[in-house]
């Protein structure tokens, strides 16, 4: 297997779930969500080099859960003011990797199948993301009105977003743009194509109480 | 309150869930999903006039669960080859209503708040749908490539889709177009604007096993 790095981005607060604890630290079955996510990757590939990016003010709290950062089998680094800057800082911490997976810390239910699909596709593509078909009708809001979109042309984007390390580093050397909502959009801006593979529906992003309840079920 | 009709469209099979039973009939806590949906509306408004549209070949099965159709407090009618034709047939069965709600039979978790929002908005608008913000990144597929969409401009459309009865009847008198994925798109084609209100996240459409598990939790 090629040398793979993983940047786990965990920048959320718990506000939308009415929680005092930032959502990535909320325990499910006695283990913080972020730890579930870390374990999901390290059980897939024992050699994966992991960087966890956290808001500076949360690092001490995480050390109180997981242990002093010097003793952990992954690197912790402080994030930036936008996801873009957090990912960039995480990427810069990786050493000697050929490929990198960039993943949301609050997606603990990514399947090993999805990771396999991404890894396999990286043999022939330098940018790969898992997607799902859009099952619901979608609308584009245009000022005070809106119009129906053709959902058969639209897919839902998940993570990990996976890249040739050198190419994504180059893409992240450009300036921040508010349009960047994920890594694939940064990668494309640098002129690179992105290849789509099948994701898994369980790979939900835990942002609200309802997601948390579903994740409890999925991780049971 | 104005006189309201409800068209419940339940046209699915159970194939995507590996079930022999069409998904709308799968029991949750001992009661078929479709019955949960019916109950959710009749507990909101005891006077609501309900038409349940089922595939012709499923009507007998439903009678074996719910009772002979002559004895039920709602009308059952056979659907058509497309959702468009099923809704149209359902609409034609309603008598003396001013407003109509058109809802997916496999969305039993619509909240009474969402129904209230829709009803209130119909005072000033002739077409109202509940929507949610898109929390995930989205892409538009264009042949063999794809491009990132600006998700802040996009919303996810739920049901019930709610209309002035006369106006939606007129819209449904036009020809079918494969672009129609929901009732709002039919309504708009006839030149009518659609007003958006806040939906509720629990109002999931049960199409896969994962949705079913979540619905079990939500209906507990």
Coordinates of C-alpha atoms in Angstrom, one line a residue:
Chain A
X1 CA 0.0 0.0 0.0
X2 CA 1.1 3.6 -0.7
X3 CA 1.9 5.8 2.3
X4 CA -1.3 7.5 3.3
X5 CA -1.8 10.5 5.5
X6 CA -5.1 11.5 7.2
X7 CA -6.1 15.0 8.2
X8 CA -9.1 14.9 10.5
X9 CA -10.8 18.2 10.9
X10 CA -12.8 18.7 14.0
X11 CA -13.7 22.4 14.4
X12 CA -17.2 22.4 15.6
X13 CA -18.9 23.7 18.7
X14 CA -21.9 21.9 20.3
X15 CA -24.3 24.8 19.9
X16 CA -26.6 23.3 17.4
X17 CA -27.1 20.3 19.7
X18 CA -27.6 22.4 22.8
X19 CA -24.5 20.8 24.2
X20 CA -21.8 22.4 26.3
X21 CA -19.3 20.0 24.9
X22 CA -18.1 20.6 21.3
X23 CA -19.8 18.0 19.2
X24 CA -16.7 16.0 18.2
X25 CA -16.2 15.2 21.9
X26 CA -19.7 14.0 22.7
X27 CA -19.4 10.4 23.9
X28 CA -21.2 7.6 22.1
X29 CA -21.2 4.4 24.0
X30 CA -18.6 5.8 26.3
X31 CA -16.2 7.0 23.6
X32 CA -15.9 10.5 22.1
X33 CA -17.1 10.8 18.5
X34 CA -13.7 11.9 17.4
X35 CA -12.1 8.8 18.9
X36 CA -14.6 6.6 17.0
X37 CA -13.5 8.4 13.8
X38 CA -9.8 7.9 14.5
X39 CA -10.4 4.2 15.3
X40 CA -12.4 3.7 12.1
X41 CA -9.3 4.7 10.1
X42 CA -6.6 3.1 12.1
X43 CA -8.5 -0.2 12.0
X44 CA -8.6 0.1 8.2
X45 CA -4.9 0.9 7.9
X46 CA -2.5 0.5 10.8
X47 CA 0.2 2.5 9.1
X48 CA -1.9 5.6 8.3
X49 CA -0.3 8.8 9.5
X50 CA -2.9 10.9 11.3
X51 CA -3.1 14.6 12.1
X52 CA -6.1 15.8 14.2
X53 CA -6.8 19.5 13.7
X54 CA -8.6 21.1 16.6
X55 CA -9.4 24.6 17.6
X56 CA -6.5 25.9 19.8
X57 CA -8.8 26.3 22.8
X58 CA -10.0 22.7 22.6
X59 CA -6.6 21.0 22.6
X60 CA -6.3 21.0 26.4
X61 CA -9.8 19.5 26.8
X62 CA -9.0 16.7 24.3
X63 CA -5.8 15.9 26.2
X64 CA -7.9 15.5 29.3
X65 CA -9.9 12.8 27.4
X66 CA -7.3 11.1 25.3
X67 CA -4.0 11.8 27.1
X68 CA -1.1 14.2 26.7
X69 CA -0.5 14.9 23.0
X70 CA 3.1 13.8 23.1
X71 CA 1.9 10.3 24.1
X72 CA -0.8 9.9 21.4
X73 CA -0.3 7.8 18.2
X74 CA -1.2 10.8 16.1
X75 CA -0.3 14.5 15.8
X76 CA -2.6 17.2 17.1
X77 CA -2.4 20.7 15.6
X78 CA -4.3 23.9 16.1
X79 CA -6.7 24.9 13.4
X80 CA -7.4 28.3 11.7
X81 CA -10.2 30.7 11.4
X82 CA -11.8 28.8 8.4
X83 CA -11.9 25.1 7.5
X84 CA -9.6 26.0 4.6
X85 CA -6.9 27.2 7.0
X86 CA -7.3 24.2 9.3
X87 CA -6.9 21.7 6.5
X88 CA -3.9 23.6 5.2
X89 CA -2.2 23.4 8.7
X90 CA -3.0 19.8 9.0
X91 CA -1.6 19.0 5.5
X92 CA 1.6 20.8 6.4
X93 CA 2.1 18.5 9.4
X94 CA 2.2 15.3 7.3
X95 CA 5.6 13.8 6.5
X96 CA 6.6 11.6 3.5
X97 CA 3.1 10.6 2.4
X98 CA 2.1 10.0 -1.1
X99 CA -1.7 10.2 -0.6
X100 CA -3.9 12.1 1.8
X101 CA -7.4 11.6 3.0
X102 CA -9.1 14.6 4.5
X103 CA -12.1 13.7 6.7
X104 CA -14.6 15.4 9.0
X105 CA -13.9 14.4 12.6
X106 CA -17.7 14.1 13.1
X107 CA -18.2 11.3 10.5
X108 CA -17.4 8.2 12.5
X109 CA -19.5 5.9 10.4
X110 CA -17.5 5.9 7.2
X111 CA -17.3 2.3 6.0
X112 CA -14.1 0.4 5.2
X113 CA -15.7 -0.2 1.8
X114 CA -15.8 3.5 1.1
X115 CA -12.2 3.8 2.2
X116 CA -11.3 0.9 -0.2
X117 CA -13.2 2.6 -3.1
X118 CA -11.3 5.8 -2.5
X119 CA -7.9 4.2 -2.2
X120 CA -8.4 2.0 -5.4
X121 CA -9.6 5.0 -7.4
X122 CA -6.4 6.9 -6.4
X123 CA -4.4 4.5 -8.6
X124 CA -5.8 6.3 -11.7
X125 CA -7.0 9.6 -10.4
X126 CA -5.3 12.3 -8.3
X127 CA -8.5 13.5 -6.6
X128 CA -11.3 11.2 -5.4
X129 CA -14.4 11.9 -3.3
X130 CA -17.3 9.6 -2.2
X131 CA -20.8 10.7 -3.1
X132 CA -24.4 9.6 -2.8
X133 CA -27.3 10.3 -5.1
X134 CA -29.7 13.1 -4.0
X135 CA -32.9 11.3 -2.9
X136 CA -34.8 14.4 -2.1
X137 CA -36.1 17.2 -4.4
X138 CA -33.8 20.2 -4.3
X139 CA -34.4 23.9 -5.0
X140 CA -32.1 26.8 -5.8
X141 CA -33.0 29.9 -3.9
X142 CA -32.8 33.0 -6.1
X143 CA -33.4 36.2 -4.1
X144 CA -37.0 36.0 -3.0
X145 CA -37.9 33.2 -5.3
X146 CA -36.7 29.7 -6.0
X147 CA -36.6 27.1 -8.7
X148 CA -36.7 23.3 -8.8
X149 CA -33.4 21.6 -9.7
X150 CA -33.0 18.4 -11.6
X151 CA -31.9 16.1 -8.8
X152 CA -30.8 13.3 -11.1
X153 CA -27.9 15.6 -12.0
X154 CA -26.9 16.4 -8.4
X155 CA -25.1 14.3 -5.8
X156 CA -24.3 14.7 -2.1
X157 CA -20.6 15.0 -1.3
X158 CA -19.1 13.2 1.7
X159 CA -15.6 12.8 3.1
X160 CA -12.9 11.5 3.1
X161 CA -11.8 13.6 0.2
X162 CA -8.7 11.9 -1.1
X163 CA -5.8 13.3 -3.1
X164 CA -2.3 13.0 -4.4
X165 CA -0.4 14.7 -1.6
X166 CA 1.7 17.0 -3.7
X167 CA -1.2 18.1 -5.9
X168 CA -3.5 19.0 -3.0
X169 CA -0.6 20.9 -1.2
X170 CA -0.2 22.9 -4.4
X171 CA -3.9 23.6 -4.5
X172 CA -3.9 24.8 -0.9
X173 CA -1.1 27.2 -1.6
X174 CA -3.6 29.5 -3.3
X175 CA -5.7 32.1 -1.6
X176 CA -8.8 31.3 0.4
X177 CA -12.2 31.8 -1.3
X178 CA -15.5 31.7 0.6
X179 CA -16.8 29.4 -2.2
X180 CA -14.6 26.6 -0.9
X181 CA -16.9 24.4 1.1
X182 CA -14.8 21.3 0.7
X183 CA -11.4 20.2 -0.4
X184 CA -12.5 19.1 -3.8
X185 CA -13.5 22.6 -4.7
X186 CA -10.0 23.8 -3.7
X187 CA -8.5 21.0 -5.8
X188 CA -10.6 21.9 -8.8
X189 CA -9.7 25.6 -8.6
X190 CA -6.1 24.5 -9.3
X191 CA -7.2 22.9 -12.5
X192 CA -7.4 19.3 -11.3
X193 CA -10.4 16.9 -12.1
X194 CA -12.2 15.2 -9.3
X195 CA -13.3 11.5 -9.6
X196 CA -16.5 10.4 -7.9
X197 CA -16.9 7.0 -6.1
X198 CA -19.8 5.5 -4.2
X199 CA -20.0 6.6 -0.6
X200 CA -22.0 4.8 2.2
X201 CA -25.2 6.2 3.5
X202 CA -24.3 5.6 7.1
X203 CA -21.4 8.0 6.7
X204 CA -23.4 10.9 8.2
X205 CA -22.0 14.1 9.4
X206 CA -23.1 14.6 13.0
X207 CA -24.3 18.2 13.3
X208 CA -27.6 17.9 15.1
X209 CA -29.3 16.0 17.8
X210 CA -31.0 13.7 15.3
X211 CA -27.7 12.8 13.7
X212 CA -26.4 11.9 17.1
X213 CA -29.2 9.6 17.8
X214 CA -28.7 7.9 14.5
X215 CA -25.0 7.6 15.1
X216 CA -25.7 5.9 18.5
X217 CA -27.7 3.3 16.7
X218 CA -25.1 2.9 13.9
X219 CA -22.2 2.5 16.3
X220 CA -24.0 0.1 18.6
Chain B
X1 CA -60.1 26.6 9.8
X2 CA -60.5 26.3 6.0
X3 CA -61.5 22.9 4.6
X4 CA -58.4 21.0 3.9
X5 CA -57.8 17.9 1.7
X6 CA -54.9 15.6 2.0
X7 CA -53.5 13.4 -0.8
X8 CA -51.2 10.7 0.6
X9 CA -49.1 9.1 -2.2
X10 CA -47.8 5.7 -1.4
X11 CA -46.4 4.1 -4.5
X12 CA -43.3 2.4 -3.4
X13 CA -42.1 -1.2 -3.4
X14 CA -39.8 -2.5 -0.7
X15 CA -37.0 -3.5 -3.1
X16 CA -34.4 -1.0 -1.8
X17 CA -34.9 -2.3 1.7
X18 CA -34.7 -5.9 0.7
X19 CA -38.3 -6.3 1.9
X20 CA -41.1 -8.4 0.4
X21 CA -43.6 -5.9 1.8
X22 CA -43.9 -2.5 0.0
X23 CA -42.1 0.0 2.2
X24 CA -45.3 2.0 3.1
X25 CA -46.7 -1.2 4.8
X26 CA -43.7 -2.1 6.9
X27 CA -44.7 -2.0 10.5
X28 CA -43.0 0.2 13.0
X29 CA -43.9 -0.5 16.6
X30 CA -46.7 -2.8 15.3
X31 CA -48.3 -0.2 13.0
X32 CA -47.7 0.2 9.2
X33 CA -45.7 3.3 8.2
X34 CA -48.7 4.5 6.1
X35 CA -51.0 4.3 9.1
X36 CA -48.5 6.3 11.2
X37 CA -48.6 9.0 8.5
X38 CA -52.4 9.0 8.3
X39 CA -52.6 9.3 12.1
X40 CA -50.1 12.2 12.2
X41 CA -52.4 14.2 10.0
X42 CA -55.7 13.2 11.6
X43 CA -54.4 14.1 15.0
X44 CA -53.5 17.5 13.7
X45 CA -56.9 18.2 12.1
X46 CA -59.8 15.9 12.8
X47 CA -61.8 17.3 9.8
X48 CA -59.1 16.8 7.2
X49 CA -60.4 14.9 4.1
X50 CA -57.9 12.2 3.3
X51 CA -57.3 10.3 0.0
X52 CA -54.7 7.5 0.0
X53 CA -53.4 6.7 -3.4
X54 CA -52.0 3.2 -3.7
X55 CA -50.8 1.0 -6.6
X56 CA -53.9 -0.9 -7.8
X57 CA -52.3 -4.3 -6.9
X58 CA -51.6 -3.2 -3.3
X59 CA -55.2 -2.1 -2.4
X60 CA -56.3 -5.6 -1.5
X61 CA -53.2 -6.0 0.8
X62 CA -53.9 -2.7 2.5
X63 CA -57.5 -3.7 3.1
X64 CA -56.2 -6.9 4.8
X65 CA -54.3 -4.6 7.2
X66 CA -56.6 -1.7 7.7
X67 CA -60.0 -3.1 6.9
X68 CA -62.4 -3.0 3.9
X69 CA -62.1 0.3 2.1
X70 CA -65.8 1.1 2.5
X71 CA -65.3 1.1 6.3
X72 CA -62.3 3.3 6.5
X73 CA -62.4 7.0 7.4
X74 CA -60.6 7.9 4.2
X75 CA -60.9 7.3 0.5
X76 CA -58.5 4.9 -1.3
X77 CA -57.8 5.3 -4.9
X78 CA -55.6 3.5 -7.4
X79 CA -52.5 5.4 -8.6
X80 CA -51.1 5.8 -12.1
X81 CA -47.8 4.9 -13.9
X82 CA -46.0 8.0 -12.5
X83 CA -46.3 10.0 -9.3
X84 CA -47.7 12.8 -11.4
X85 CA -50.7 10.7 -12.4
X86 CA -51.2 9.3 -8.9
X87 CA -51.4 12.8 -7.4
X88 CA -53.8 13.9 -10.1
X89 CA -56.1 11.0 -9.5
X90 CA -56.0 11.7 -5.7
X91 CA -56.8 15.4 -6.2
X92 CA -59.8 14.4 -8.3
X93 CA -61.3 12.4 -5.5
X94 CA -61.4 15.4 -3.1
X95 CA -64.7 17.1 -2.6
X96 CA -65.4 20.8 -1.5
X97 CA -61.9 21.5 -0.2
X98 CA -60.3 25.0 -0.4
X99 CA -56.7 23.8 0.4
X100 CA -54.9 20.6 -0.3
X101 CA -51.8 19.1 1.3
X102 CA -50.0 16.5 -0.9
X103 CA -47.7 14.3 1.2
X104 CA -45.5 11.2 0.8
X105 CA -47.0 8.2 2.6
X106 CA -43.5 7.2 3.8
X107 CA -43.0 10.5 5.8
X108 CA -44.7 9.6 9.1
X109 CA -42.5 12.0 11.1
X110 CA -43.8 15.3 9.8
X111 CA -44.3 17.6 12.8
X112 CA -47.5 19.4 13.7
X113 CA -45.3 22.6 13.8
X114 CA -44.5 22.0 10.1
X115 CA -48.2 21.5 9.3
X116 CA -49.0 24.7 11.2
X117 CA -46.3 26.7 9.3
X118 CA -47.7 25.4 6.0
X119 CA -51.3 26.2 6.9
X120 CA -50.5 29.7 8.2
X121 CA -48.5 30.6 5.0
X122 CA -51.4 29.5 2.9
X123 CA -53.3 32.6 4.1
X124 CA -51.1 34.8 1.9
X125 CA -49.7 32.3 -0.6
X126 CA -51.3 29.8 -2.9
X127 CA -48.4 27.4 -2.9
X128 CA -46.3 26.5 0.1
X129 CA -43.6 23.9 0.7
X130 CA -41.4 23.0 3.8
X131 CA -37.7 23.0 3.2
X132 CA -34.4 22.5 5.1
X133 CA -31.0 24.0 4.4
X134 CA -28.5 21.8 2.6
X135 CA -26.0 20.8 5.3
X136 CA -23.7 18.8 3.0
X137 CA -21.7 19.8 0.0
X138 CA -23.4 19.2 -3.3
X139 CA -22.1 18.7 -6.9
X140 CA -23.7 18.9 -10.2
X141 CA -22.8 16.0 -12.5
X142 CA -22.1 17.2 -16.1
X143 CA -21.4 14.3 -18.3
X144 CA -18.2 12.6 -17.1
X145 CA -17.2 15.6 -14.9
X146 CA -18.9 17.4 -12.1
X147 CA -18.7 20.8 -10.4
X148 CA -19.2 22.1 -6.8
X149 CA -22.5 23.9 -6.2
X150 CA -22.9 26.8 -3.8
X151 CA -24.9 25.0 -1.1
X152 CA -26.0 28.2 0.7
X153 CA -28.2 28.7 -2.3
X154 CA -29.8 25.3 -2.2
X155 CA -32.5 23.8 0.0
X156 CA -33.9 20.3 0.5
X157 CA -37.6 20.0 -0.3
X158 CA -39.9 18.0 1.9
X159 CA -43.6 17.4 1.8
X160 CA -46.5 18.2 2.5
X161 CA -46.6 20.5 -0.5
X162 CA -49.6 22.7 0.0
X163 CA -51.8 24.6 -2.4
X164 CA -54.9 26.4 -3.1
X165 CA -57.0 23.5 -4.4
X166 CA -58.3 25.2 -7.6
X167 CA -54.9 26.4 -8.6
X168 CA -53.2 23.1 -8.2
X169 CA -56.0 21.3 -10.0
X170 CA -55.5 23.7 -12.9
X171 CA -51.7 23.0 -12.9
X172 CA -52.3 19.3 -12.9
X173 CA -54.5 19.6 -16.0
X174 CA -51.3 20.1 -18.1
X175 CA -49.3 17.4 -19.7
X176 CA -46.8 15.3 -17.7
X177 CA -43.1 16.2 -18.0
X178 CA -40.3 14.0 -16.6
X179 CA -38.8 17.1 -15.0
X180 CA -41.7 17.1 -12.4
X181 CA -40.2 15.5 -9.3
X182 CA -42.6 17.1 -7.0
X183 CA -45.9 19.1 -6.9
X184 CA -44.2 22.4 -6.6
X185 CA -42.5 22.0 -9.9
X186 CA -45.9 21.2 -11.5
X187 CA -47.4 24.3 -9.8
X188 CA -44.6 26.6 -11.0
X189 CA -44.9 25.4 -14.6
X190 CA -48.4 26.9 -14.5
X191 CA -46.9 30.3 -13.6
X192 CA -47.5 30.2 -9.9
X193 CA -44.9 31.2 -7.3
X194 CA -44.0 28.8 -4.4
X195 CA -43.4 30.0 -0.9
X196 CA -40.9 28.3 1.4
X197 CA -41.4 27.6 5.1
X198 CA -39.2 25.8 7.6
X199 CA -39.6 22.0 7.6
X200 CA -38.5 19.7 10.4
X201 CA -35.5 17.5 10.1
X202 CA -37.2 14.4 11.5
X203 CA -39.6 14.5 8.5
X204 CA -37.5 11.9 6.7
X205 CA -38.6 10.0 3.6
X206 CA -38.3 6.3 4.4
X207 CA -36.6 4.8 1.4
X208 CA -33.8 2.7 2.8
X209 CA -33.0 0.4 5.7
X210 CA -31.2 3.2 7.5
X211 CA -34.2 5.5 7.3
X212 CA -36.3 2.8 8.7
X213 CA -34.1 2.4 11.7
X214 CA -34.1 6.1 12.3
X215 CA -37.9 6.2 12.0
X216 CA -38.2 3.4 14.6
X217 CA -36.3 5.7 17.0
X218 CA -38.3 8.8 16.1
X219 CA -41.7 7.1 16.5
X220 CA -40.8 5.4 19.7

